[in-house]
C-alpha positions as YAML, in Angstrom:
chain: A
units: angstrom
residues:
- id: 1
  name: UNK
  ca: [-32.80, 25.01, 35.67]
- id: 2
  name: UNK
  ca: [-30.23, 27.51, 34.46]
- id: 3
  name: UNK
  ca: [-27.24, 26.05, 32.68]
- id: 4
  name: UNK
  ca: [-23.91, 27.80, 32.98]
- id: 5
  name: UNK
  ca: [-21.29, 26.90, 30.40]
- id: 6
  name: UNK
  ca: [-18.33, 25.12, 31.92]
- id: 7
  name: UNK
  ca: [-16.01, 27.29, 29.84]
- id: 8
  name: UNK
  ca: [-17.32, 30.42, 31.50]
- id: 9
  name: UNK
  ca: [-16.91, 28.84, 34.96]
- id: 10
  name: UNK
  ca: [-13.39, 27.85, 34.11]
- id: 11
  name: UNK
  ca: [-12.58, 31.38, 32.79]
- id: 12
  name: UNK
  ca: [-13.80, 33.01, 36.01]
- id: 13
  name: UNK
  ca: [-11.87, 30.55, 38.22]
- id: 14
  name: UNK
  ca: [-8.74, 31.01, 36.13]
- id: 15
  name: UNK
  ca: [-8.93, 34.78, 36.49]
- id: 16
  name: UNK
  ca: [-9.31, 34.47, 40.29]
- id: 17
  name: UNK
  ca: [-6.38, 32.07, 40.44]
- id: 18
  name: UNK
  ca: [-4.03, 34.13, 38.34]
- id: 19
  name: UNK
  ca: [-4.67, 37.34, 40.23]
- id: 20
  name: UNK
  ca: [-4.26, 35.50, 43.57]
- id: 21
  name: UNK
  ca: [-1.13, 33.74, 42.23]
- id: 22
  name: UNK
  ca: [0.28, 37.10, 41.18]
- id: 23
  name: UNK
  ca: [-0.22, 38.49, 44.68]
- id: 24
  name: UNK
  ca: [1.47, 35.43, 46.20]
- id: 25
  name: UNK
  ca: [4.28, 34.96, 43.72]
- id: 26
  name: UNK
  ca: [5.11, 38.55, 42.81]
- id: 27
  name: UNK
  ca: [5.53, 41.00, 45.65]
- id: 28
  name: UNK
  ca: [4.92, 44.32, 43.97]
- id: 29
  name: UNK
  ca: [6.95, 46.28, 46.52]
- id: 30
  name: UNK
  ca: [9.72, 48.28, 44.75]
- id: 31
  name: UNK
  ca: [9.04, 46.97, 41.26]
- id: 32
  name: UNK
  ca: [9.00, 48.90, 37.99]
- id: 33
  name: UNK
  ca: [7.38, 47.90, 34.60]
- id: 34
  name: UNK
  ca: [7.06, 49.40, 31.12]
- id: 35
  name: UNK
  ca: [4.28, 48.68, 28.60]
- id: 36
  name: UNK
  ca: [4.88, 46.32, 25.64]
- id: 37
  name: UNK
  ca: [1.51, 47.00, 23.98]
- id: 38
  name: UNK
  ca: [-2.15, 47.47, 24.80]
- id: 39
  name: UNK
  ca: [-5.26, 46.23, 23.12]
- id: 40
  name: UNK
  ca: [-8.56, 48.12, 23.44]
- id: 41
  name: UNK
  ca: [-11.83, 46.67, 22.28]
- id: 42
  name: UNK
  ca: [-14.78, 49.17, 21.78]
- id: 43
  name: UNK
  ca: [-18.05, 48.18, 20.00]
- id: 44
  name: UNK
  ca: [-16.45, 44.88, 19.01]
- id: 45
  name: UNK
  ca: [-13.68, 46.77, 17.21]
- id: 46
  name: UNK
  ca: [-10.19, 45.79, 18.35]
- id: 47
  name: UNK
  ca: [-7.36, 48.34, 18.38]
- id: 48
  name: UNK
  ca: [-3.78, 47.68, 19.25]
- id: 49
  name: UNK
  ca: [-1.32, 50.32, 20.52]
- id: 50
  name: UNK
  ca: [2.41, 50.52, 21.30]
- id: 51
  name: UNK
  ca: [2.97, 53.34, 23.75]
- id: 52
  name: UNK
  ca: [5.29, 54.59, 26.42]
- id: 53
  name: UNK
  ca: [4.20, 53.97, 29.97]
- id: 54
  name: UNK
  ca: [6.13, 53.37, 33.16]
- id: 55
  name: UNK
  ca: [4.43, 51.99, 36.30]
- id: 56
  name: UNK
  ca: [6.08, 51.81, 39.72]
- id: 57
  name: UNK
  ca: [4.79, 49.78, 42.71]
- id: 58
  name: UNK
  ca: [6.19, 50.41, 46.28]
- id: 59
  name: UNK
  ca: [4.47, 48.83, 49.21]
- id: 60
  name: UNK
  ca: [0.77, 49.24, 48.70]
- id: 61
  name: UNK
  ca: [1.31, 52.38, 46.52]
- id: 62
  name: UNK
  ca: [1.57, 52.80, 42.83]
- id: 63
  name: UNK
  ca: [2.15, 55.50, 40.25]
- id: 64
  name: UNK
  ca: [2.23, 55.51, 36.49]
- id: 65
  name: UNK
  ca: [2.66, 57.95, 33.65]
- id: 66
  name: UNK
  ca: [2.04, 57.55, 29.90]
- id: 67
  name: UNK
  ca: [3.54, 59.92, 27.49]
- id: 68
  name: UNK
  ca: [2.10, 61.18, 24.24]
- id: 69
  name: UNK
  ca: [2.30, 59.84, 20.75]
- id: 70
  name: UNK
  ca: [1.33, 56.13, 21.07]
- id: 71
  name: UNK
  ca: [1.58, 54.25, 17.78]
- id: 72
  name: UNK
  ca: [-1.65, 52.67, 16.61]
- id: 73
  name: UNK
  ca: [-0.51, 49.25, 15.41]
- id: 74
  name: UNK
  ca: [-3.78, 47.70, 14.28]
- id: 75
  name: UNK
  ca: [-7.48, 48.75, 13.98]
- id: 76
  name: UNK
  ca: [-9.17, 52.06, 13.20]
- id: 77
  name: UNK
  ca: [-8.40, 54.17, 16.28]
- id: 78
  name: UNK
  ca: [-6.35, 57.39, 16.00]
- id: 79
  name: UNK
  ca: [-3.48, 58.06, 18.39]
- id: 80
  name: UNK
  ca: [-5.15, 59.55, 21.44]
- id: 81
  name: UNK
  ca: [-2.30, 61.61, 22.87]
- id: 82
  name: UNK
  ca: [-0.23, 64.23, 21.07]
- id: 83
  name: UNK
  ca: [3.56, 64.43, 21.51]
- id: 84
  name: UNK
  ca: [3.28, 66.93, 24.34]
- id: 85
  name: UNK
  ca: [0.52, 65.29, 26.23]
- id: 86
  name: UNK
  ca: [0.59, 62.74, 29.03]
- id: 87
  name: UNK
  ca: [-1.70, 60.84, 31.44]
- id: 88
  name: UNK
  ca: [-0.87, 59.81, 34.91]
- id: 89
  name: UNK
  ca: [-2.27, 58.07, 38.05]
- id: 90
  name: UNK
  ca: [-1.16, 57.51, 41.63]
- id: 91
  name: UNK
  ca: [-2.83, 55.84, 44.56]
- id: 92
  name: UNK
  ca: [-2.90, 52.53, 46.33]
- id: 93
  name: UNK
  ca: [-3.29, 48.89, 45.50]
- id: 94
  name: UNK
  ca: [-5.58, 46.30, 47.03]
- id: 95
  name: UNK
  ca: [-5.81, 42.52, 46.70]
- id: 96
  name: UNK
  ca: [-9.00, 40.70, 47.64]
- id: 97
  name: UNK
  ca: [-7.83, 37.19, 48.53]
- id: 98
  name: UNK
  ca: [-11.49, 35.89, 48.67]
- id: 99
  name: UNK
  ca: [-12.41, 37.14, 45.23]
- id: 100
  name: UNK
  ca: [-8.90, 36.65, 43.85]
- id: 101
  name: UNK
  ca: [-9.01, 40.15, 42.34]
- id: 102
  name: UNK
  ca: [-6.69, 43.13, 42.32]
- id: 103
  name: UNK
  ca: [-7.68, 46.82, 42.37]
- id: 104
  name: UNK
  ca: [-5.99, 50.12, 41.71]
- id: 105
  name: UNK
  ca: [-7.55, 52.95, 43.79]
- id: 106
  name: UNK
  ca: [-6.96, 56.56, 42.86]
- id: 107
  name: UNK
  ca: [-8.31, 59.00, 45.40]
- id: 108
  name: UNK
  ca: [-5.90, 62.01, 45.58]
- id: 109
  name: UNK
  ca: [-5.40, 64.51, 42.81]
- id: 110
  name: UNK
  ca: [-3.05, 67.29, 41.59]
- id: 111
  name: UNK
  ca: [-4.72, 70.52, 40.37]
- id: 112
  name: UNK
  ca: [-4.85, 69.36, 36.80]
- id: 113
  name: UNK
  ca: [-7.17, 67.59, 34.44]
- id: 114
  name: UNK
  ca: [-5.24, 64.27, 34.28]
- id: 115
  name: UNK
  ca: [-6.54, 62.26, 37.28]
- id: 116
  name: UNK
  ca: [-9.86, 61.93, 38.91]
- id: 117
  name: UNK
  ca: [-10.79, 59.74, 41.85]
- id: 118
  name: UNK
  ca: [-11.76, 56.20, 40.84]
- id: 119
  name: UNK
  ca: [-11.12, 52.55, 41.53]
- id: 120
  name: UNK
  ca: [-10.37, 50.00, 38.80]
- id: 121
  name: UNK
  ca: [-10.69, 46.28, 39.43]
- id: 122
  name: UNK
  ca: [-8.59, 44.04, 37.12]
- id: 123
  name: UNK
  ca: [-7.06, 40.70, 36.59]
- id: 124
  name: UNK
  ca: [-3.23, 40.38, 36.94]
- id: 125
  name: UNK
  ca: [-1.74, 37.43, 35.03]
- id: 126
  name: UNK
  ca: [1.99, 36.62, 35.46]
- id: 127
  name: UNK
  ca: [4.01, 36.21, 32.34]
- id: 128
  name: UNK
  ca: [7.66, 35.31, 31.68]
- id: 129
  name: UNK
  ca: [8.60, 38.92, 31.17]
- id: 130
  name: UNK
  ca: [6.27, 40.71, 33.54]
- id: 131
  name: UNK
  ca: [2.43, 40.54, 33.71]
- id: 132
  name: UNK
  ca: [-0.74, 41.07, 31.80]
- id: 133
  name: UNK
  ca: [-3.47, 43.37, 33.03]
- id: 134
  name: UNK
  ca: [-7.12, 42.93, 31.90]
- id: 135
  name: UNK
  ca: [-10.00, 45.27, 32.91]
- id: 136
  name: UNK
  ca: [-13.05, 47.11, 31.57]
- id: 137
  name: UNK
  ca: [-14.20, 50.71, 31.90]
- id: 138
  name: UNK
  ca: [-17.10, 52.88, 30.58]
- id: 139
  name: UNK
  ca: [-16.23, 55.75, 28.18]
- id: 140
  name: UNK
  ca: [-17.92, 59.08, 28.58]
- id: 141
  name: UNK
  ca: [-20.38, 58.25, 25.84]
- id: 142
  name: UNK
  ca: [-21.38, 55.01, 27.58]
- id: 143
  name: UNK
  ca: [-19.45, 52.63, 25.35]
- id: 144
  name: UNK
  ca: [-17.68, 49.82, 27.35]
- id: 145
  name: UNK
  ca: [-13.93, 49.55, 26.74]
- id: 146
  name: UNK
  ca: [-12.12, 46.26, 27.32]
- id: 147
  name: UNK
  ca: [-8.33, 46.65, 27.97]
- id: 148
  name: UNK
  ca: [-5.56, 44.16, 27.75]
- id: 149
  name: UNK
  ca: [-2.11, 45.58, 28.64]
- id: 150
  name: UNK
  ca: [1.21, 43.71, 28.48]
- id: 151
  name: UNK
  ca: [4.04, 44.85, 30.80]
- id: 152
  name: UNK
  ca: [7.74, 44.00, 30.94]
- id: 153
  name: UNK
  ca: [9.78, 44.27, 34.18]
- id: 154
  name: UNK
  ca: [12.51, 46.86, 34.19]
- id: 155
  name: UNK
  ca: [13.07, 46.65, 37.99]
- id: 156
  name: UNK
  ca: [16.35, 47.79, 39.43]
- id: 157
  name: UNK
  ca: [17.70, 48.02, 43.01]
- id: 158
  name: UNK
  ca: [15.50, 48.66, 45.96]
- id: 159
  name: UNK
  ca: [16.53, 51.62, 48.11]
- id: 160
  name: UNK
  ca: [15.63, 53.21, 51.47]
- id: 161
  name: UNK
  ca: [14.09, 56.17, 49.55]
- id: 162
  name: UNK
  ca: [11.51, 54.10, 47.86]
- id: 163
  name: UNK
  ca: [7.91, 55.40, 48.34]
- id: 164
  name: UNK
  ca: [5.24, 57.74, 47.17]
- id: 165
  name: UNK
  ca: [6.10, 61.30, 48.12]
- id: 166
  name: UNK
  ca: [4.36, 64.72, 48.06]
- id: 167
  name: UNK
  ca: [6.41, 67.92, 47.91]
- id: 168
  name: UNK
  ca: [5.78, 70.18, 50.93]
- id: 169
  name: UNK
  ca: [8.54, 72.85, 50.65]
- id: 170
  name: UNK
  ca: [11.32, 74.17, 48.38]
- id: 171
  name: UNK
  ca: [14.38, 76.39, 48.94]
- id: 172
  name: UNK
  ca: [16.02, 77.98, 45.90]
- id: 173
  name: UNK
  ca: [19.23, 79.90, 46.34]
- id: 174
  name: UNK
  ca: [18.21, 82.62, 43.84]
- id: 175
  name: UNK
  ca: [15.15, 83.38, 45.96]
- id: 176
  name: UNK
  ca: [17.08, 83.11, 49.25]
- id: 177
  name: UNK
  ca: [14.24, 81.93, 51.57]
- id: 178
  name: UNK
  ca: [12.07, 78.93, 52.15]
- id: 179
  name: UNK
  ca: [9.04, 78.96, 49.85]
- id: 180
  name: UNK
  ca: [6.06, 76.83, 50.83]
- id: 181
  name: UNK
  ca: [4.62, 74.82, 47.96]
- id: 182
  name: UNK
  ca: [0.94, 74.39, 48.49]
- id: 183
  name: UNK
  ca: [-1.17, 71.38, 47.55]
- id: 184
  name: UNK
  ca: [-4.21, 71.43, 45.23]
- id: 185
  name: UNK
  ca: [-6.44, 71.81, 48.29]
- id: 186
  name: UNK
  ca: [-4.93, 75.19, 49.26]
- id: 187
  name: UNK
  ca: [-4.31, 78.66, 47.89]
- id: 188
  name: UNK
  ca: [-1.30, 80.74, 48.92]
- id: 189
  name: UNK
  ca: [-0.68, 81.96, 52.50]
- id: 190
  name: UNK
  ca: [-3.03, 84.92, 51.91]
- id: 191
  name: UNK
  ca: [-5.76, 82.63, 50.48]
- id: 192
  name: UNK
  ca: [-5.30, 84.48, 47.22]
- id: 193
  name: UNK
  ca: [-6.39, 82.42, 44.18]
- id: 194
  name: UNK
  ca: [-4.21, 84.53, 41.95]
- id: 195
  name: UNK
  ca: [-1.03, 83.64, 43.88]
- id: 196
  name: UNK
  ca: [1.37, 81.17, 42.26]
- id: 197
  name: UNK
  ca: [0.75, 77.61, 43.38]
- id: 198
  name: UNK
  ca: [2.88, 74.54, 42.93]
- id: 199
  name: UNK
  ca: [2.33, 70.88, 43.61]
- id: 200
  name: UNK
  ca: [4.39, 67.74, 42.92]
- id: 201
  name: UNK
  ca: [4.02, 64.02, 43.57]
- id: 202
  name: UNK
  ca: [7.09, 61.76, 43.15]
- id: 203
  name: UNK
  ca: [7.37, 57.99, 43.19]
- id: 204
  name: UNK
  ca: [10.65, 56.05, 43.75]
- id: 205
  name: UNK
  ca: [10.90, 52.33, 43.44]
- id: 206
  name: UNK
  ca: [12.28, 49.48, 41.42]
- id: 207
  name: UNK
  ca: [15.40, 51.53, 40.40]
- id: 208
  name: UNK
  ca: [13.21, 54.17, 38.75]
- id: 209
  name: UNK
  ca: [11.42, 57.48, 39.52]
- id: 210
  name: UNK
  ca: [8.38, 59.38, 38.35]
- id: 211
  name: UNK
  ca: [7.31, 62.91, 39.11]
- id: 212
  name: UNK
  ca: [4.27, 64.94, 38.09]
- id: 213
  name: UNK
  ca: [4.03, 68.64, 38.72]
- id: 214
  name: UNK
  ca: [1.23, 71.19, 38.58]
- id: 215
  name: UNK
  ca: [1.85, 74.94, 38.78]
- id: 216
  name: UNK
  ca: [0.08, 78.19, 37.94]
- id: 217
  name: UNK
  ca: [-2.47, 80.67, 39.31]
- id: 218
  name: UNK
  ca: [-6.16, 80.11, 39.80]
- id: 219
  name: UNK
  ca: [-7.60, 77.88, 37.12]
- id: 220
  name: UNK
  ca: [-4.59, 78.42, 34.81]
- id: 221
  name: UNK
  ca: [-2.48, 75.36, 35.58]
- id: 222
  name: UNK
  ca: [0.47, 73.86, 33.67]
- id: 223
  name: UNK
  ca: [1.41, 70.24, 34.29]
- id: 224
  name: UNK
  ca: [4.79, 68.51, 33.61]
- id: 225
  name: UNK
  ca: [6.16, 65.05, 34.15]
- id: 226
  name: UNK
  ca: [9.40, 63.22, 34.09]
- id: 227
  name: UNK
  ca: [10.68, 59.70, 34.73]
- id: 228
  name: UNK
  ca: [13.85, 57.70, 34.42]
- id: 229
  name: UNK
  ca: [16.39, 55.48, 36.31]
- id: 230
  name: UNK
  ca: [17.16, 55.95, 39.95]
- id: 231
  name: UNK
  ca: [20.70, 54.93, 41.12]
- id: 232
  name: UNK
  ca: [22.07, 55.30, 44.63]
- id: 233
  name: UNK
  ca: [25.92, 55.42, 44.39]
- id: 234
  name: UNK
  ca: [26.51, 55.50, 48.12]
- id: 235
  name: UNK
  ca: [24.45, 56.31, 51.29]
- id: 236
  name: UNK
  ca: [23.22, 59.75, 50.09]
- id: 237
  name: UNK
  ca: [24.46, 60.39, 46.57]
- id: 238
  name: UNK
  ca: [21.78, 59.61, 44.00]
- id: 239
  name: UNK
  ca: [21.85, 59.87, 40.21]
- id: 240
  name: UNK
  ca: [18.54, 60.34, 38.32]
- id: 241
  name: UNK
  ca: [18.97, 59.47, 34.68]
- id: 242
  name: UNK
  ca: [16.11, 61.16, 32.85]
- id: 243
  name: UNK
  ca: [14.43, 59.17, 30.12]
- id: 244
  name: UNK
  ca: [11.24, 61.03, 29.23]
- id: 245
  name: UNK
  ca: [9.70, 64.30, 30.28]
- id: 246
  name: UNK
  ca: [8.06, 67.55, 29.28]
- id: 247
  name: UNK
  ca: [10.45, 70.09, 30.72]
- id: 248
  name: UNK
  ca: [12.98, 71.56, 28.25]
- id: 249
  name: UNK
  ca: [16.26, 69.64, 27.96]
- id: 250
  name: UNK
  ca: [15.08, 67.06, 30.44]
- id: 251
  name: UNK
  ca: [15.43, 63.79, 28.46]
- id: 252
  name: UNK
  ca: [18.93, 62.34, 28.42]
- id: 253
  name: UNK
  ca: [20.10, 64.44, 31.37]
- id: 254
  name: UNK
  ca: [21.71, 62.99, 34.47]
- id: 255
  name: UNK
  ca: [21.16, 64.89, 37.72]
- id: 256
  name: UNK
  ca: [23.23, 64.22, 40.81]
- id: 257
  name: UNK
  ca: [21.30, 64.61, 44.08]
- id: 258
  name: UNK
  ca: [22.05, 64.46, 47.76]
- id: 259
  name: UNK
  ca: [19.16, 62.58, 49.32]
- id: 260
  name: UNK
  ca: [18.50, 62.02, 52.95]
- id: 261
  name: UNK
  ca: [15.70, 61.14, 55.40]
- id: 262
  name: UNK
  ca: [15.15, 63.56, 58.32]
- id: 263
  name: UNK
  ca: [14.19, 62.53, 61.82]
- id: 264
  name: UNK
  ca: [10.46, 63.04, 60.95]
- id: 265
  name: UNK
  ca: [10.57, 60.59, 58.05]
- id: 266
  name: UNK
  ca: [10.51, 63.34, 55.42]
- id: 267
  name: UNK
  ca: [12.62, 63.00, 52.22]
- id: 268
  name: UNK
  ca: [15.21, 65.82, 51.73]
- id: 269
  name: UNK
  ca: [16.54, 66.18, 48.17]
- id: 270
  name: UNK
  ca: [19.34, 68.73, 47.35]
- id: 271
  name: UNK
  ca: [20.85, 69.42, 43.96]
- id: 272
  name: UNK
  ca: [22.01, 72.13, 41.59]
- id: 273
  name: UNK
  ca: [19.78, 72.97, 38.61]
- id: 274
  name: UNK
  ca: [20.64, 75.69, 36.06]
- id: 275
  name: UNK
  ca: [23.15, 77.21, 38.49]
- id: 276
  name: UNK
  ca: [20.65, 77.39, 41.36]
- id: 277
  name: UNK
  ca: [20.98, 75.43, 44.64]
- id: 278
  name: UNK
  ca: [17.68, 73.62, 45.25]
- id: 279
  name: UNK
  ca: [16.44, 71.87, 48.41]
- id: 280
  name: UNK
  ca: [13.18, 69.98, 48.21]
- id: 281
  name: UNK
  ca: [11.37, 68.40, 51.11]
- id: 282
  name: UNK
  ca: [8.70, 65.66, 50.57]
- id: 283
  name: UNK
  ca: [6.33, 63.90, 53.02]
- id: 284
  name: UNK
  ca: [5.15, 60.34, 52.48]
- id: 285
  name: UNK
  ca: [1.69, 59.78, 51.02]
...
C-alpha cells in the first residue's frame, strides 16, 4: 500500500482551491498589476529579485513587459537583464475549474527574440495587495526553475478601448500617404525581405497601457517597448502618461491622443509626435 503524506495532499488541495478562488473572486478583466518581488529557486539555491514588470489583463487576454536592470536582493544570481533590455509576453488566459489551475498561453509572436510560443500552468493565490503566482519551468540546460512572484494591484478605470490590439496601418503627415505596417508573418508588398517592416502589439486595460514594437529589414530587427498610465478625459480624448520605455525621451512624457472605434471594431488613434500628425489603426487580437 502506498502512503501519501497528508501534508502533500493538503498542499495540492490548497493550490487548487486558491486558483479557483482567484478565478471566482477576482475577475481579471481590465486589471493591472506590478511586481513587488520574485523568488527563483534553481538547484536548491534561492535567489530573490526586485524588478520592474507590469502585467495587464483584459477579458481573456493578457500582456506583460519587464524592463532591464532588476536588483538581485538575495542569493548568488547576477542581474539577468541590462538597463536597455526587456522581456515581454502576450496571449490568453485559461482557468480549468476541474483542476483548479490557471494557465497563460502565448501563441503569437513579434519578429523579435523575446517571445516564443508556450503555455505556462501556475497557481494564483489572492493576497491583500494583489496576488501571488507560483510555477515551474525548465531552463535551456535542463535545470528546473521554481518561481514565486508577488504582484500589487495598480488598477485604474476601465474604458471602452480596453483590449489587446495589433497595429495594421499608420498614416504620417510627413510621408503623406497611408503606409501599411506588416506583421511578422509577411514581408513588404513586393515580398522583398529587405523592405522595411514594422509590427506593434498594444494592450489597454486597468487604467494602463503597454506597447511592444519590432522594426527593421530581414533578420535585422530592433525592438522597443513602453508602458504607463491610460486616462480617458472625455469620450475620445486620452492621455498616455509614459512611465518606462526604450525610445528616446519617452519616460515622463504625456501624450494626448484622439481615440475612437470605427464601425468595423478597429481602434483609431491620432496624435502629434515630434511635429508629425500620426494616425494609427489597430485590430483586436
